[in-house]
mmCIF file of C-alpha atoms and ligand atoms in Angstrom:
data_model
loop_
_atom_site.group_PDB
_atom_site.id
_atom_site.type_symbol
_atom_site.label_atom_id
_atom_site.label_comp_id
_atom_site.label_asym_id
_atom_site.label_seq_id
_atom_site.Cartn_x
_atom_site.Cartn_y
_atom_site.Cartn_z
ATOM 1 C CA UNK A 1 -65.757 -1.640 23.323
ATOM 2 C CA UNK A 2 -68.976 -0.374 21.879
ATOM 3 C CA UNK A 3 -70.160 -1.550 18.527
ATOM 4 C CA UNK A 4 -69.119 1.434 16.469
ATOM 5 C CA UNK A 5 -65.706 1.574 18.125
ATOM 6 C CA UNK A 6 -65.251 -2.060 17.180
ATOM 7 C CA UNK A 7 -66.174 -1.147 13.698
ATOM 8 C CA UNK A 8 -63.754 1.803 13.705
ATOM 9 C CA UNK A 9 -60.929 -0.330 15.057
ATOM 10 C CA UNK A 10 -61.475 -2.975 12.409
ATOM 11 C CA UNK A 11 -61.382 -0.302 9.723
ATOM 12 C CA UNK A 12 -58.251 1.219 11.184
ATOM 13 C CA UNK A 13 -56.516 -2.138 11.217
ATOM 14 C CA UNK A 14 -57.519 -2.839 7.674
ATOM 15 C CA UNK A 15 -56.225 0.496 6.327
ATOM 16 C CA UNK A 16 -53.102 0.107 8.425
ATOM 17 C CA UNK A 17 -52.507 -3.243 6.834
ATOM 18 C CA UNK A 18 -52.845 -1.638 3.438
ATOM 19 C CA UNK A 19 -50.064 0.853 4.248
ATOM 20 C CA UNK A 20 -47.110 -0.533 2.314
ATOM 21 C CA UNK A 21 -44.443 2.056 2.991
ATOM 22 C CA UNK A 22 -43.465 4.652 5.523
ATOM 23 C CA UNK A 23 -45.243 7.455 3.647
ATOM 24 C CA UNK A 24 -48.537 5.533 3.805
ATOM 25 C CA UNK A 25 -47.857 4.715 7.431
ATOM 26 C CA UNK A 26 -47.371 8.374 8.194
ATOM 27 C CA UNK A 27 -50.603 9.273 6.416
ATOM 28 C CA UNK A 28 -52.372 6.679 8.543
ATOM 29 C CA UNK A 29 -50.796 8.057 11.702
ATOM 30 C CA UNK A 30 -52.028 11.555 10.897
ATOM 31 C CA UNK A 31 -55.487 10.250 10.091
ATOM 32 C CA UNK A 32 -55.864 8.355 13.348
ATOM 33 C CA UNK A 33 -53.574 10.052 15.843
ATOM 34 C CA UNK A 34 -53.469 13.551 14.375
ATOM 35 C CA UNK A 35 -54.887 16.569 16.173
ATOM 36 C CA UNK A 36 -58.088 16.376 14.119
ATOM 37 C CA UNK A 37 -57.839 12.647 13.716
ATOM 38 C CA UNK A 38 -60.184 9.800 14.495
ATOM 39 C CA UNK A 39 -58.846 9.167 17.975
ATOM 40 C CA UNK A 40 -59.309 12.719 19.098
ATOM 41 C CA UNK A 41 -62.891 12.602 17.733
ATOM 42 C CA UNK A 42 -63.546 9.473 19.708
ATOM 43 C CA UNK A 43 -62.161 11.083 22.849
ATOM 44 C CA UNK A 44 -64.088 14.295 22.274
ATOM 45 C CA UNK A 45 -67.306 12.338 22.047
ATOM 46 C CA UNK A 46 -66.874 11.394 25.696
ATOM 47 C CA UNK A 47 -68.158 14.784 26.853
ATOM 48 C CA UNK A 48 -71.327 14.466 24.786
ATOM 49 C CA UNK A 49 -72.287 11.153 26.297
ATOM 50 C CA UNK A 50 -74.723 10.727 29.164
ATOM 51 C CA UNK A 51 -73.338 10.235 32.624
ATOM 52 C CA UNK A 52 -74.559 6.607 32.824
ATOM 53 C CA UNK A 53 -72.988 5.526 29.594
ATOM 54 C CA UNK A 54 -69.796 7.490 30.102
ATOM 55 C CA UNK A 55 -67.745 4.910 32.094
ATOM 56 C CA UNK A 56 -68.437 2.159 29.594
ATOM 57 C CA UNK A 57 -67.706 4.438 26.681
ATOM 58 C CA UNK A 58 -64.530 5.742 28.348
ATOM 59 C CA UNK A 59 -63.271 2.232 28.870
ATOM 60 C CA UNK A 60 -64.056 1.335 25.275
ATOM 61 C CA UNK A 61 -62.347 4.485 24.018
ATOM 62 C CA UNK A 62 -59.225 3.574 25.976
ATOM 63 C CA UNK A 63 -59.250 0.075 24.568
ATOM 64 C CA UNK A 64 -59.697 1.586 21.134
ATOM 65 C CA UNK A 65 -56.636 3.757 21.671
ATOM 66 C CA UNK A 66 -54.612 0.794 22.914
ATOM 67 C CA UNK A 67 -55.640 -1.309 19.964
ATOM 68 C CA UNK A 68 -54.568 1.454 17.586
ATOM 69 C CA UNK A 69 -51.275 2.014 19.402
ATOM 70 C CA UNK A 70 -50.377 -1.663 19.346
ATOM 71 C CA UNK A 71 -51.415 -2.115 15.737
ATOM 72 C CA UNK A 72 -49.462 0.947 14.675
ATOM 73 C CA UNK A 73 -46.296 -0.155 16.507
ATOM 74 C CA UNK A 74 -46.530 -3.626 15.011
ATOM 75 C CA UNK A 75 -47.085 -2.298 11.501
ATOM 76 C CA UNK A 76 -44.264 0.190 11.897
ATOM 77 C CA UNK A 77 -41.910 -2.627 12.866
ATOM 78 C CA UNK A 78 -43.022 -4.806 9.963
ATOM 79 C CA UNK A 79 -42.424 -1.990 7.503
ATOM 80 C CA UNK A 80 -39.104 -1.109 9.083
ATOM 81 C CA UNK A 81 -37.927 -4.688 8.697
ATOM 82 C CA UNK A 82 -39.191 -4.821 5.145
ATOM 83 C CA UNK A 83 -37.418 -1.605 4.239
ATOM 84 C CA UNK A 84 -34.249 -2.812 5.883
ATOM 85 C CA UNK A 85 -34.385 -6.105 4.026
ATOM 86 C CA UNK A 86 -34.961 -4.236 0.787
ATOM 87 C CA UNK A 87 -32.044 -1.889 1.439
ATOM 88 C CA UNK A 88 -29.803 -4.810 2.328
ATOM 89 C CA UNK A 89 -30.750 -6.588 -0.859
ATOM 90 C CA UNK A 90 -30.213 -3.454 -2.948
ATOM 91 C CA UNK A 91 -26.973 -2.271 -1.334
ATOM 92 C CA UNK A 92 -25.805 -5.737 -0.466
ATOM 93 C CA UNK A 93 -22.198 -6.190 0.578
ATOM 94 C CA UNK A 94 -20.360 -8.914 -1.211
ATOM 95 C CA UNK A 95 -18.255 -10.316 1.582
ATOM 96 C CA UNK A 96 -16.258 -12.387 -0.873
ATOM 97 C CA UNK A 97 -14.769 -9.268 -2.510
ATOM 98 C CA UNK A 98 -11.188 -8.516 -1.502
ATOM 99 C CA UNK A 99 -10.913 -5.762 1.124
ATOM 100 C CA UNK A 100 -9.627 -2.280 0.417
ATOM 101 C CA UNK A 101 -5.955 -2.184 1.270
ATOM 102 C CA UNK A 102 -5.111 -0.210 4.395
ATOM 103 C CA UNK A 103 -2.204 2.009 3.514
ATOM 104 C CA UNK A 104 0.667 1.345 5.838
ATOM 105 C CA UNK A 105 3.052 3.940 7.136
ATOM 106 C CA UNK A 106 6.675 3.548 6.188
ATOM 107 C CA UNK A 107 9.920 4.174 7.911
ATOM 108 C CA UNK A 108 11.242 7.644 7.186
ATOM 109 C CA UNK A 109 14.647 7.383 5.471
ATOM 110 C CA UNK A 110 16.288 9.365 8.277
ATOM 111 C CA UNK A 111 14.965 6.938 10.854
ATOM 112 C CA UNK A 112 15.917 3.947 8.795
ATOM 113 C CA UNK A 113 19.453 5.242 8.703
ATOM 114 C CA UNK A 114 19.363 6.044 12.413
ATOM 115 C CA UNK A 115 18.286 2.497 13.200
ATOM 116 C CA UNK A 116 21.133 1.071 11.182
ATOM 117 C CA UNK A 117 23.509 3.302 13.114
ATOM 118 C CA UNK A 118 21.996 2.268 16.480
ATOM 119 C CA UNK A 119 22.399 -1.400 15.618
ATOM 120 C CA UNK A 120 26.065 -1.007 14.744
ATOM 121 C CA UNK A 121 26.863 0.895 17.913
ATOM 122 C CA UNK A 122 24.773 -1.441 20.050
ATOM 123 C CA UNK A 123 27.088 -4.262 18.988
ATOM 124 C CA UNK A 124 30.006 -2.207 20.240
ATOM 125 C CA UNK A 125 28.313 -1.623 23.592
ATOM 126 C CA UNK A 126 27.070 1.931 23.080
ATOM 127 C CA UNK A 127 23.775 2.919 24.666
ATOM 128 C CA UNK A 128 21.415 5.486 23.176
ATOM 129 C CA UNK A 129 21.025 8.647 25.242
ATOM 130 C CA UNK A 130 18.241 11.094 24.461
ATOM 131 C CA UNK A 131 19.138 14.734 24.913
ATOM 132 C CA UNK A 132 16.761 17.633 24.216
ATOM 133 C CA UNK A 133 16.624 19.681 21.004
ATOM 134 C CA UNK A 134 16.060 22.866 22.982
ATOM 135 C CA UNK A 135 19.294 23.591 24.783
ATOM 136 C CA UNK A 136 21.008 26.246 26.771
ATOM 137 C CA UNK A 137 23.659 28.403 25.199
ATOM 138 C CA UNK A 138 25.790 27.182 28.068
ATOM 139 C CA UNK A 139 25.611 23.497 27.069
ATOM 140 C CA UNK A 140 25.665 24.125 23.344
ATOM 141 C CA UNK A 141 28.646 26.474 23.427
ATOM 142 C CA UNK A 142 30.131 27.630 26.699
ATOM 143 C CA UNK A 143 30.726 24.293 28.399
ATOM 144 C CA UNK A 144 32.071 22.972 25.093
ATOM 145 C CA UNK A 145 34.838 25.502 25.292
ATOM 146 C CA UNK A 146 33.167 28.183 23.192
ATOM 147 C CA UNK A 147 32.670 31.232 25.402
ATOM 148 C CA UNK A 148 30.526 34.129 24.106
ATOM 149 C CA UNK A 149 32.345 35.789 21.240
ATOM 150 C CA UNK A 150 34.357 32.693 20.348
ATOM 151 C CA UNK A 151 34.925 32.687 16.578
ATOM 152 C CA UNK A 152 33.929 29.011 16.279
ATOM 153 C CA UNK A 153 30.371 30.044 17.116
ATOM 154 C CA UNK A 154 30.135 31.527 13.619
ATOM 155 C CA UNK A 155 30.205 28.018 12.214
ATOM 156 C CA UNK A 156 27.043 27.199 14.161
ATOM 157 C CA UNK A 157 24.693 30.134 13.899
ATOM 158 C CA UNK A 158 21.483 29.099 15.557
ATOM 159 C CA UNK A 159 17.848 29.878 16.332
ATOM 160 C CA UNK A 160 17.227 31.734 19.545
ATOM 161 C CA UNK A 161 14.117 31.390 21.668
ATOM 162 C CA UNK A 162 12.492 34.326 23.435
ATOM 163 C CA UNK A 163 14.031 33.055 26.674
ATOM 164 C CA UNK A 164 17.544 34.482 26.919
ATOM 165 C CA UNK A 165 20.199 31.792 26.866
ATOM 166 C CA UNK A 166 17.851 29.120 25.455
ATOM 167 C CA UNK A 167 18.420 28.058 21.854
ATOM 168 C CA UNK A 168 17.841 25.218 19.436
ATOM 169 C CA UNK A 169 20.959 23.079 19.557
ATOM 170 C CA UNK A 170 23.267 23.408 16.574
ATOM 171 C CA UNK A 171 24.831 20.011 17.110
ATOM 172 C CA UNK A 172 24.363 16.978 19.353
ATOM 173 C CA UNK A 173 27.567 17.732 21.274
ATOM 174 C CA UNK A 174 25.819 19.523 24.199
ATOM 175 C CA UNK A 175 24.441 16.069 25.046
ATOM 176 C CA UNK A 176 28.016 15.176 26.035
ATOM 177 C CA UNK A 177 27.761 17.577 28.970
ATOM 178 C CA UNK A 178 24.409 16.121 30.033
ATOM 179 C CA UNK A 179 25.621 12.520 29.923
ATOM 180 C CA UNK A 180 28.830 13.274 31.781
ATOM 181 C CA UNK A 181 27.042 15.236 34.490
ATOM 182 C CA UNK A 182 24.501 12.441 34.905
ATOM 183 C CA UNK A 183 26.970 9.540 35.032
ATOM 184 C CA UNK A 184 30.149 11.026 36.508
ATOM 185 C CA UNK A 185 32.327 9.271 37.728
ATOM 186 C CA UNK A 186 31.128 6.149 35.861
ATOM 187 C CA UNK A 187 32.684 5.242 32.516
ATOM 188 C CA UNK A 188 30.548 6.288 29.553
ATOM 189 C CA UNK A 189 29.839 4.714 26.193
ATOM 190 C CA UNK A 190 26.842 6.329 24.528
ATOM 191 C CA UNK A 191 25.528 7.611 21.267
ATOM 192 C CA UNK A 192 23.353 10.718 21.212
ATOM 193 C CA UNK A 193 21.074 10.884 18.190
ATOM 194 C CA UNK A 194 18.721 13.725 17.408
ATOM 195 C CA UNK A 195 17.731 16.799 15.498
ATOM 196 C CA UNK A 196 19.984 19.804 15.173
ATOM 197 C CA UNK A 197 19.139 23.246 13.854
ATOM 198 C CA UNK A 198 21.188 25.853 12.101
ATOM 199 C CA UNK A 199 20.286 29.249 10.866
ATOM 200 C CA UNK A 200 21.419 28.617 7.342
ATOM 201 C CA UNK A 201 20.454 29.091 3.762
ATOM 202 C CA UNK A 202 18.450 26.048 2.753
ATOM 203 C CA UNK A 203 19.738 24.449 -0.439
ATOM 204 C CA UNK A 204 19.812 21.033 -2.038
ATOM 205 C CA UNK A 205 22.912 20.325 0.087
ATOM 206 C CA UNK A 206 22.024 21.927 3.409
ATOM 207 C CA UNK A 207 18.897 22.124 5.501
ATOM 208 C CA UNK A 208 18.254 24.246 8.569
ATOM 209 C CA UNK A 209 17.286 21.082 10.428
ATOM 210 C CA UNK A 210 18.877 17.666 10.233
ATOM 211 C CA UNK A 211 19.835 14.684 12.350
ATOM 212 C CA UNK A 212 23.180 13.997 13.895
ATOM 213 C CA UNK A 213 24.525 11.113 15.883
ATOM 214 C CA UNK A 214 27.118 11.928 18.478
ATOM 215 C CA UNK A 215 29.245 9.275 20.138
ATOM 216 C CA UNK A 216 31.002 9.694 23.464
ATOM 217 C CA UNK A 217 33.267 7.366 25.381
ATOM 218 C CA UNK A 218 34.850 8.399 28.662
ATOM 219 C CA UNK A 219 36.909 6.214 30.952
ATOM 220 C CA UNK A 220 40.436 5.235 31.972
ATOM 221 C CA UNK A 221 43.138 4.903 29.320
ATOM 222 C CA UNK A 222 40.939 5.732 26.365
ATOM 223 C CA UNK A 223 43.196 6.739 23.500
ATOM 224 C CA UNK A 224 43.105 7.965 19.943
ATOM 225 C CA UNK A 225 43.593 4.317 18.912
ATOM 226 C CA UNK A 226 40.203 3.508 20.450
ATOM 227 C CA UNK A 227 38.654 6.385 18.568
ATOM 228 C CA UNK A 228 40.140 5.213 15.287
ATOM 229 C CA UNK A 229 39.158 1.608 15.883
ATOM 230 C CA UNK A 230 35.537 2.484 16.651
ATOM 231 C CA UNK A 231 35.258 4.899 13.720
ATOM 232 C CA UNK A 232 36.780 2.456 11.245
ATOM 233 C CA UNK A 233 34.616 -0.458 12.425
ATOM 234 C CA UNK A 234 31.583 1.740 12.210
ATOM 235 C CA UNK A 235 32.402 2.963 8.686
ATOM 236 C CA UNK A 236 32.970 -0.587 7.446
ATOM 237 C CA UNK A 237 29.795 -1.964 9.010
ATOM 238 C CA UNK A 238 27.770 0.939 7.721
ATOM 239 C CA UNK A 239 29.235 1.345 4.251
ATOM 240 C CA UNK A 240 30.891 -1.961 3.406
ATOM 241 C CA UNK A 241 33.818 -4.037 4.615
ATOM 242 C CA UNK A 242 36.392 -2.834 2.129
ATOM 243 C CA UNK A 243 36.009 0.873 2.966
ATOM 244 C CA UNK A 244 39.119 2.996 3.253
ATOM 245 C CA UNK A 245 39.032 5.549 6.034
ATOM 246 C CA UNK A 246 41.346 8.487 6.603
ATOM 247 C CA UNK A 247 41.724 10.950 9.455
ATOM 248 C CA UNK A 248 42.490 14.526 8.536
ATOM 249 C CA UNK A 249 43.693 17.089 11.088
ATOM 250 C CA UNK A 250 40.994 19.547 12.011
ATOM 251 C CA UNK A 251 39.883 21.750 14.826
ATOM 252 C CA UNK A 252 36.926 21.710 17.185
ATOM 253 C CA UNK A 253 37.047 23.729 20.398
ATOM 254 C CA UNK A 254 35.725 20.738 22.386
ATOM 255 C CA UNK A 255 38.200 18.102 21.217
ATOM 256 C CA UNK A 256 41.969 17.992 21.252
ATOM 257 C CA UNK A 257 43.383 16.686 19.030
ATOM 258 C CA UNK A 258 40.578 16.930 16.466
ATOM 259 C CA UNK A 259 40.134 15.287 13.126
ATOM 260 C CA UNK A 260 37.748 14.964 10.294
ATOM 261 C CA UNK A 261 37.063 11.506 8.938
ATOM 262 C CA UNK A 262 36.814 10.781 5.242
ATOM 263 C CA UNK A 263 36.086 7.523 3.509
ATOM 264 C CA UNK A 264 36.600 6.542 -0.106
ATOM 265 C CA UNK A 265 33.671 7.695 -2.164
ATOM 266 C CA UNK A 266 30.962 5.040 -2.247
ATOM 267 C CA UNK A 267 29.667 6.351 -5.545
ATOM 268 C CA UNK A 268 32.866 6.108 -7.588
ATOM 269 C CA UNK A 269 34.979 3.898 -5.336
ATOM 270 C CA UNK A 270 37.584 6.618 -4.983
ATOM 271 C CA UNK A 271 38.029 7.324 -8.689
ATOM 272 C CA UNK A 272 36.602 10.822 -8.433
ATOM 273 C CA UNK A 273 33.082 11.908 -9.401
ATOM 274 C CA UNK A 274 30.720 14.789 -9.008
ATOM 275 C CA UNK A 275 29.500 13.603 -5.594
ATOM 276 C CA UNK A 276 33.008 13.578 -4.081
ATOM 277 C CA UNK A 277 33.923 16.668 -6.081
ATOM 278 C CA UNK A 278 36.579 14.619 -7.886
ATOM 279 C CA UNK A 279 38.587 14.071 -4.692
ATOM 280 C CA UNK A 280 37.730 10.389 -4.300
ATOM 281 C CA UNK A 281 36.858 11.051 -0.624
ATOM 282 C CA UNK A 282 33.662 11.780 1.285
ATOM 283 C CA UNK A 283 33.693 13.451 4.656
ATOM 284 C CA UNK A 284 31.650 11.432 7.139
ATOM 285 C CA UNK A 285 32.235 12.934 10.565
ATOM 286 C CA UNK A 286 34.133 15.212 12.923
ATOM 287 C CA UNK A 287 35.903 13.685 15.880
ATOM 288 C CA UNK A 288 38.599 13.998 18.487
ATOM 289 C CA UNK A 289 39.710 13.319 22.025
ATOM 290 C CA UNK A 290 37.421 15.080 24.511
ATOM 291 C CA UNK A 291 39.058 18.370 25.470
ATOM 292 C CA UNK A 292 40.269 18.481 29.096
ATOM 293 C CA UNK A 293 38.131 21.564 29.745
ATOM 294 C CA UNK A 294 35.055 19.695 28.517
ATOM 295 C CA UNK A 295 35.876 16.647 30.659
ATOM 296 C CA UNK A 296 36.197 18.928 33.657
ATOM 297 C CA UNK A 297 32.897 20.652 32.796
ATOM 298 C CA UNK A 298 31.311 17.209 32.798
ATOM 299 C CA UNK A 299 32.759 16.462 36.227
ATOM 300 C CA UNK A 300 35.656 14.203 35.161
ATOM 301 C CA UNK A 301 39.252 14.896 36.194
ATOM 302 C CA UNK A 302 41.210 15.055 32.913
ATOM 303 C CA UNK A 303 44.329 13.777 34.707
ATOM 304 C CA UNK A 304 42.489 10.549 35.506
ATOM 305 C CA UNK A 305 39.983 10.176 32.679
ATOM 306 C CA UNK A 306 40.139 10.547 28.949
ATOM 307 C CA UNK A 307 37.615 10.101 26.209
ATOM 308 C CA UNK A 308 36.768 10.438 22.573
ATOM 309 C CA UNK A 309 33.815 11.902 20.769
ATOM 310 C CA UNK A 310 32.574 12.143 17.263
ATOM 311 C CA UNK A 311 29.582 13.541 15.500
ATOM 312 C CA UNK A 312 28.091 12.719 12.136
ATOM 313 C CA UNK A 313 25.178 13.743 10.005
ATOM 314 C CA UNK A 314 22.423 11.285 9.145
ATOM 315 C CA UNK A 315 20.746 12.722 6.052
ATOM 316 C CA UNK A 316 23.963 12.998 4.039
ATOM 317 C CA UNK A 317 24.784 9.293 4.297
ATOM 318 C CA UNK A 318 21.119 8.480 3.628
ATOM 319 C CA UNK A 319 21.356 10.613 0.493
ATOM 320 C CA UNK A 320 24.363 8.644 -0.667
ATOM 321 C CA UNK A 321 22.819 5.340 0.150
ATOM 322 C CA UNK A 322 19.445 5.970 -1.477
ATOM 323 C CA UNK A 323 20.762 8.310 -4.190
ATOM 324 C CA UNK A 324 18.647 11.217 -2.994
ATOM 325 C CA UNK A 325 19.818 14.380 -4.667
ATOM 326 C CA UNK A 326 18.140 17.032 -2.537
ATOM 327 C CA UNK A 327 18.246 17.146 1.269
ATOM 328 C CA UNK A 328 15.068 19.240 1.374
ATOM 329 C CA UNK A 329 12.990 16.154 0.573
ATOM 330 C CA UNK A 330 13.600 14.786 4.063
ATOM 331 C CA UNK A 331 11.435 17.338 5.814
ATOM 332 C CA UNK A 332 9.092 18.419 3.034
ATOM 333 C CA UNK A 333 6.554 15.786 4.115
ATOM 334 C CA UNK A 334 5.799 14.813 0.545
ATOM 335 C CA UNK A 335 4.253 11.346 0.498
ATOM 336 C CA UNK A 336 5.545 10.744 -3.027
ATOM 337 C CA UNK A 337 9.053 10.904 -1.630
ATOM 338 C CA UNK A 338 8.366 9.009 1.579
ATOM 339 C CA UNK A 339 6.500 6.199 -0.186
ATOM 340 C CA UNK A 340 9.638 5.175 -1.973
ATOM 341 C CA UNK A 341 11.170 3.779 1.195
ATOM 342 C CA UNK A 342 9.441 0.519 1.924
HETATM 343 N N1 LIG B 401 29.690 18.770 16.837
HETATM 344 C C1 LIG B 401 30.525 18.761 15.661
HETATM 345 C C2 LIG B 401 29.756 19.322 14.471
HETATM 346 O O1 LIG B 401 28.567 19.486 14.574
HETATM 347 C C3 LIG B 401 31.014 17.363 15.348
HETATM 348 C C4 LIG B 401 31.903 16.783 16.394
HETATM 349 C C5 LIG B 401 31.364 16.038 17.427
HETATM 350 C C6 LIG B 401 33.257 16.978 16.367
HETATM 351 C C7 LIG B 401 32.181 15.479 18.392
HETATM 352 C C8 LIG B 401 34.088 16.453 17.309
HETATM 353 C C9 LIG B 401 33.554 15.707 18.333
HETATM 354 O O2 LIG B 401 30.307 19.622 13.457
#
C-alpha cells in the first residue's frame, strides 16, 4: 500500500473504532463505501495515475478495500454483539418465574356422558359401532318399517340434503340396519352412539341436534327378559344402584312389542318435582323387541333369530346429572359453559 493509502486506512480504522452504535456505523459505511465515498475516490484515482505506477497503486487500492471490508465486518459484529447483550440485559427473561399456564381443553359434557355409557355397556359385552350422521331415507325410515307416508314419520321430521333420498338421521336406529347387514348371520351386541338431527323448534328442552345411543342385540333366544335385564342394569349403573325402573307400553314401528322406560326421578327421588312434572318418573329411553320386518331387512330370519333394541338421549341425562337447565348450552360453544366441566 502506498503511504497515503496507509494513512487513509489508519484513519478509517480509527473512526470506525469510534462508531459506538449502528447509526454511527452506517454513517461510516456511507462515508467510506458510499457512491461518493472515500473508496470510490481511491478507485477513481487509478485512471489518473501513470502507467508505470498503476499496478502498484492498483494493488494497494485493493488491499485498502480489503482492509476496510474486514474492519467494517469486524466492527459490525462487535456492535451487533454489544447491542444484543444490551437488549438481553434490558429485556432479560427471569427463568425462575413460574410459567404461564397453558389452558387445557376439557371434556364436553355430552362426551363425558357418552364415555360413561360406553364403559357400562362394555362391561356387558357391547361393542361400539360408528354409523354415519348422513343417512338414506331408506335406512332411517323405510327399512325400519316406516314406508313413505307412514304417520310415524311425523314424529321425526328431518333435514333433507339436495340429494334426493339422503337426509340427516333423526335417530340412531338406522345404524341397526347397517350393523345387521354387515354382520349377518353372526350374533350382534352393539351400541351405536352419535348425533341425530330433527327439524324442530329449538327451546330450553329440545335442540335440533343431539346425541343418542342405540343398543342392538340379535341372536338366538333373545327375549324381552334380556331387554329388561340389560336396561335395568344399565339404569342402575348409570344413575345409582337403588333406581326403580318401569316399562310402559308404547309404539315404535321398528319394534314389537315396544315400551318406554321410566326411572324414579333422580331429582326428587320419586316424590314429584318440577323436573319430573310431579309424576315422580323420568323417561329415559324407548325400546322393544326388533320387529320381524326389520330383522328380515337386516338379513336375519325372524323365525330363527330375535333381538332387542333401545335408544336413549344423551344430553337429557347429562342435564339431570349436572343440573343444566337449558339444552341449548351443549352446542352454543360458549367457553364459560364448557369450562365448568373439568
Ligand atoms: N329411535 C327411537 C327414537 O328416536 C328410540 C328407539 C330405539 C325405540 C330403539 C325403540 C328401539 O325415539
